[in-house]
Amino acid sequence: MNRVTQMFAFSKRNPDLPLMGAAYATTQPEIMPFAYGFPAPQAFPVEAFQEAAHSALLLEGTRALQYTGGPGQKQVVSWIIERTPLRGMEAGLHQILVTTGSMQAIDMATRVLTDEGDDVWVESPSFFGTIRSFITNGLNIRSFPIDDEGLCVEELEAALQDAKRLGEKLPKLLYVMPHYQNPSGITLSVERRKKLAELALHYDFYILEDDAYVELNFSGDYIPSIYSFAPERVVYISTFSKILAPGIRLGWAIADSEVIERMKLFKPDGLTSVFVQEVVGQMLQKMDFSAHIKRLNEMYRVRRDVMIAELRRVFGDGITFQVPDGGFFLWVRFPEGVNTTDMLTHALECGVSFLDGQNFYLTGIDGTRYARLCYTYCDEASIIKGVAALHEASIRCRCPQ
C-alpha cells in the first residue's frame, strides 16, 4: 500500500531556531571550548556527592526514592531561606519553589505572568535561552541597552512614560540578570536596582531577576537584590548549577506565595527530583559551603586574570572589554572589519570555539563585532593556547581568502 504523508502543522510555538545551550554542546577534545558556559570540572565536590548519595540511600532510601521524597527537600529549602539575607531578602516556606534548573523557573514564571501577545522587555544584549523561552511563549520582545552600570534605566523609564501617554501596551515582564550578566559580565548598580523596583510598582509589571551567578563573587561583597526593594513585583531566580554542578538540575524561585502556587500548576513533573534533593540536602548540611565557594572564586579569579592578561598581551588595543567582578564570561568587542559570525569557522580551524555576539541580540546585526568567552571551564594552559588561536582566527577573518 502506498502511503501519502502530508505536511503536519506543528505548533506555532516551535520557532525555526537552531538548538543552543550547554545541554547541546558537543565535545571536541582538540578544541579549546571558550564557547562553553560550563563550570570547571575541578570545581565539582565529587567526594561530597559520593558521601551524600551513600547517606541518602542508607538513611532515607525508601522515602527518597518514592514520589513524595524524604527530608532532603526541607533541607534544601531551609538552606535557601538561610542564604537569602545576603541579598537583603526574607522568604518563607510558601514563597520558594525548587525547580528543574533555573530555566524551568523562568519558563513557569513567564507562563504565570504573561499571555500570548503580551510585551516583555529585556536587556540588550541578553541571555539567548530566556529570549527563546519568550519566543516560544508567543511574547513581543523589546530590548534596552546596557552600559557599565547595567540596564539603562532612564531609557526604560522614558519608554514606559511614552507608552502610558500614548495609550500603548505596557510590559507585563522585565527580564534582568543583575550580577555578572550573561554575556556582558556587568553588574547592575544598587541605584538602578532601586529605580527598577520603583518602576515595577508604579507601572504594575513584574521583574524576572535571574541571579544565576551571584555566588561567583570575586570581591566578597554582596549587594541587595532587586527583590529586596519590591518583593511583591519580583520573581527572584537562582540555581545550584554554577556552585555545585549543573548535572543535578536544581534551581529555585522566590516570589509572592500566590505566584508560587500558580507556578506549581505549570510543573507537570510534580516535585523536582526528590532523590537529587535528598543528596543535595545531605551535602548542604555537612559540607563547609563557605570554604567551597571561596575555593571556586579563587580558581575562577585566577582563570579570569589569565585570560585578561593574554588577551591584552596578544591583541593589545585591538579589542575592548569590561573586567567582570565575578561570573563566567568576558564580552569582547573586536575592531572594525571583524565579523565574529564569519570568524567562527576560522576559530574552529585554529582550535578554539566561542559564541558570536548575534546570539544575544534580538537582531543579529547588533552583535557582529562581539564574542562571549568563558574563562571558567578551561585551565590556565588551555586559556593561553585558546587566546593564541583566537588571535590567529581574527587575522584570517580580516584577510581575503
mmCIF file of N, CA and C in Angstrom, residues 270-323:
data_model
loop_
_atom_site.group_PDB
_atom_site.id
_atom_site.type_symbol
_atom_site.label_atom_id
_atom_site.label_comp_id
_atom_site.label_asym_id
_atom_site.label_seq_id
_atom_site.Cartn_x
_atom_site.Cartn_y
_atom_site.Cartn_z
ATOM 1 N N GLY A 270 5.598 17.453 38.801
ATOM 2 C CA GLY A 270 5.367 17.404 40.241
ATOM 3 C C GLY A 270 6.553 17.943 41.008
ATOM 4 N N LEU A 271 6.997 17.189 42.011
ATOM 5 C CA LEU A 271 8.146 17.607 42.797
ATOM 6 C C LEU A 271 9.429 17.417 41.986
ATOM 7 N N THR A 272 10.342 18.358 42.118
ATOM 8 C CA THR A 272 11.628 18.258 41.426
ATOM 9 C C THR A 272 12.460 17.149 42.051
ATOM 10 N N SER A 273 13.018 16.285 41.207
ATOM 11 C CA SER A 273 13.811 15.107 41.590
ATOM 12 C C SER A 273 14.083 15.007 43.088
ATOM 13 N N VAL A 274 13.237 14.269 43.772
ATOM 14 C CA VAL A 274 13.328 14.212 45.228
ATOM 15 C C VAL A 274 14.588 13.484 45.693
ATOM 16 N N PHE A 275 15.079 12.541 44.892
ATOM 17 C CA PHE A 275 16.317 11.869 45.300
ATOM 18 C C PHE A 275 17.506 12.824 45.193
ATOM 19 N N VAL A 276 17.562 13.609 44.102
ATOM 20 C CA VAL A 276 18.633 14.597 43.973
ATOM 21 C C VAL A 276 18.550 15.597 45.123
ATOM 22 N N GLN A 277 17.354 16.024 45.474
ATOM 23 C CA GLN A 277 17.217 16.945 46.606
ATOM 24 C C GLN A 277 17.685 16.297 47.914
ATOM 25 N N GLU A 278 17.455 14.992 48.045
ATOM 26 C CA GLU A 278 17.925 14.287 49.240
ATOM 27 C C GLU A 278 19.448 14.332 49.319
ATOM 28 N N VAL A 279 20.095 14.089 48.176
ATOM 29 C CA VAL A 279 21.562 14.111 48.134
ATOM 30 C C VAL A 279 22.074 15.522 48.424
ATOM 31 N N VAL A 280 21.501 16.515 47.765
ATOM 32 C CA VAL A 280 21.952 17.892 47.956
ATOM 33 C C VAL A 280 21.658 18.354 49.380
ATOM 34 N N GLY A 281 20.511 17.967 49.920
ATOM 35 C CA GLY A 281 20.195 18.315 51.297
ATOM 36 C C GLY A 281 21.218 17.763 52.274
ATOM 37 N N GLN A 282 21.632 16.508 52.051
ATOM 38 C CA GLN A 282 22.680 15.904 52.888
ATOM 39 C C GLN A 282 23.989 16.686 52.757
ATOM 40 N N MET A 283 24.338 17.058 51.524
ATOM 41 C CA MET A 283 25.581 17.801 51.280
ATOM 42 C C MET A 283 25.584 19.138 51.999
ATOM 43 N N LEU A 284 24.493 19.889 51.830
ATOM 44 C CA LEU A 284 24.440 21.234 52.385
ATOM 45 C C LEU A 284 24.492 21.232 53.908
ATOM 46 N N GLN A 285 24.045 20.152 54.517
ATOM 47 C CA GLN A 285 24.115 20.031 55.970
ATOM 48 C C GLN A 285 25.543 19.773 56.453
ATOM 49 N N LYS A 286 26.304 19.030 55.655
ATOM 50 C CA LYS A 286 27.594 18.530 56.130
ATOM 51 C C LYS A 286 28.801 19.312 55.607
ATOM 52 N N MET A 287 28.721 19.872 54.391
ATOM 53 C CA MET A 287 29.902 20.495 53.805
ATOM 54 C C MET A 287 30.117 21.910 54.331
ATOM 55 N N ASP A 288 31.344 22.366 54.251
ATOM 56 C CA ASP A 288 31.666 23.754 54.582
ATOM 57 C C ASP A 288 31.436 24.567 53.315
ATOM 58 N N PHE A 289 30.215 25.091 53.165
ATOM 59 C CA PHE A 289 29.845 25.753 51.916
ATOM 60 C C PHE A 289 30.660 27.010 51.688
ATOM 61 N N SER A 290 30.936 27.763 52.747
ATOM 62 C CA SER A 290 31.728 28.989 52.588
ATOM 63 C C SER A 290 33.115 28.684 52.051
ATOM 64 N N ALA A 291 33.732 27.606 52.559
ATOM 65 C CA ALA A 291 35.062 27.210 52.071
ATOM 66 C C ALA A 291 34.980 26.760 50.616
ATOM 67 N N HIS A 292 33.908 26.066 50.273
ATOM 68 C CA HIS A 292 33.711 25.606 48.896
ATOM 69 C C HIS A 292 33.603 26.790 47.944
ATOM 70 N N ILE A 293 32.787 27.779 48.306
ATOM 71 C CA ILE A 293 32.612 28.961 47.460
ATOM 72 C C ILE A 293 33.911 29.755 47.355
ATOM 73 N N LYS A 294 34.641 29.845 48.457
ATOM 74 C CA LYS A 294 35.923 30.551 48.437
ATOM 75 C C LYS A 294 36.884 29.888 47.459
ATOM 76 N N ARG A 295 36.921 28.548 47.452
ATOM 77 C CA ARG A 295 37.796 27.820 46.527
ATOM 78 C C ARG A 295 37.395 28.067 45.080
ATOM 79 N N LEU A 296 36.074 28.040 44.805
ATOM 80 C CA LEU A 296 35.603 28.309 43.444
ATOM 81 C C LEU A 296 36.015 29.702 42.984
ATOM 82 N N ASN A 297 35.793 30.682 43.833
ATOM 83 C CA ASN A 297 36.093 32.057 43.440
ATOM 84 C C ASN A 297 37.579 32.305 43.251
ATOM 85 N N GLU A 298 38.403 31.658 44.051
ATOM 86 C CA GLU A 298 39.850 31.781 43.865
ATOM 87 C C GLU A 298 40.268 31.167 42.530
ATOM 88 N N MET A 299 39.727 29.995 42.203
ATOM 89 C CA MET A 299 40.051 29.336 40.944
ATOM 90 C C MET A 299 39.609 30.179 39.752
ATOM 91 N N TYR A 300 38.381 30.679 39.805
ATOM 92 C CA TYR A 300 37.847 31.411 38.663
ATOM 93 C C TYR A 300 38.474 32.796 38.527
ATOM 94 N N ARG A 301 38.853 33.402 39.643
ATOM 95 C CA ARG A 301 39.534 34.686 39.559
ATOM 96 C C ARG A 301 40.871 34.530 38.842
ATOM 97 N N VAL A 302 41.602 33.482 39.168
ATOM 98 C CA VAL A 302 42.886 33.227 38.500
ATOM 99 C C VAL A 302 42.671 33.022 37.012
ATOM 100 N N ARG A 303 41.675 32.242 36.648
ATOM 101 C CA ARG A 303 41.434 31.967 35.225
ATOM 102 C C ARG A 303 40.976 33.222 34.485
ATOM 103 N N ARG A 304 40.153 34.029 35.136
ATOM 104 C CA ARG A 304 39.778 35.310 34.530
ATOM 105 C C ARG A 304 41.008 36.166 34.279
ATOM 106 N N ASP A 305 41.870 36.255 35.285
ATOM 107 C CA ASP A 305 43.047 37.120 35.169
ATOM 108 C C ASP A 305 44.000 36.634 34.088
ATOM 109 N N VAL A 306 44.134 35.323 33.952
ATOM 110 C CA VAL A 306 44.992 34.766 32.892
ATOM 111 C C VAL A 306 44.418 35.104 31.523
ATOM 112 N N MET A 307 43.107 34.947 31.354
ATOM 113 C CA MET A 307 42.504 35.262 30.063
ATOM 114 C C MET A 307 42.660 36.750 29.742
ATOM 115 N N ILE A 308 42.436 37.606 30.723
ATOM 116 C CA ILE A 308 42.564 39.047 30.501
ATOM 117 C C ILE A 308 43.997 39.412 30.126
ATOM 118 N N ALA A 309 44.956 38.871 30.862
ATOM 119 C CA ALA A 309 46.360 39.179 30.592
ATOM 120 C C ALA A 309 46.763 38.731 29.191
ATOM 121 N N GLU A 310 46.313 37.540 28.791
ATOM 122 C CA GLU A 310 46.669 37.029 27.459
ATOM 123 C C GLU A 310 45.989 37.823 26.352
ATOM 124 N N LEU A 311 44.729 38.167 26.549
ATOM 125 C CA LEU A 311 44.038 38.962 25.538
ATOM 126 C C LEU A 311 44.729 40.308 25.339
ATOM 127 N N ARG A 312 45.129 40.940 26.441
ATOM 128 C CA ARG A 312 45.797 42.235 26.327
ATOM 129 C C ARG A 312 47.182 42.100 25.714
ATOM 130 N N ARG A 313 47.880 41.028 26.060
ATOM 131 C CA ARG A 313 49.230 40.824 25.512
ATOM 132 C C ARG A 313 49.172 40.538 24.023
ATOM 133 N N VAL A 314 48.230 39.693 23.612
ATOM 134 C CA VAL A 314 48.179 39.236 22.216
ATOM 135 C C VAL A 314 47.486 40.241 21.308
ATOM 136 N N PHE A 315 46.374 40.823 21.781
ATOM 137 C CA PHE A 315 45.586 41.717 20.935
ATOM 138 C C PHE A 315 45.933 43.188 21.131
ATOM 139 N N GLY A 316 46.565 43.515 22.247
ATOM 140 C CA GLY A 316 46.864 44.917 22.524
ATOM 141 C C GLY A 316 45.588 45.736 22.638
ATOM 142 N N ASP A 317 45.579 46.890 21.962
ATOM 143 C CA ASP A 317 44.410 47.767 21.991
ATOM 144 C C ASP A 317 43.391 47.418 20.914
ATOM 145 N N GLY A 318 43.600 46.282 20.253
ATOM 146 C CA GLY A 318 42.713 45.913 19.151
ATOM 147 C C GLY A 318 41.340 45.452 19.592
ATOM 148 N N ILE A 319 41.197 45.094 20.857
ATOM 149 C CA ILE A 319 39.900 44.673 21.374
ATOM 150 C C ILE A 319 39.593 45.444 22.652
ATOM 151 N N THR A 320 38.325 45.461 23.039
ATOM 152 C CA THR A 320 37.925 46.095 24.292
ATOM 153 C C THR A 320 36.976 45.165 25.039
ATOM 154 N N PHE A 321 36.986 45.284 26.365
ATOM 155 C CA PHE A 321 36.066 44.529 27.207
ATOM 156 C C PHE A 321 36.085 45.144 28.598
ATOM 157 N N GLN A 322 35.015 44.886 29.335
ATOM 158 C CA GLN A 322 34.953 45.305 30.734
ATOM 159 C C GLN A 322 35.328 44.115 31.604
ATOM 160 N N VAL A 323 36.130 44.369 32.629
ATOM 161 C CA VAL A 323 36.561 43.292 33.524
ATOM 162 C C VAL A 323 35.434 42.978 34.502
#
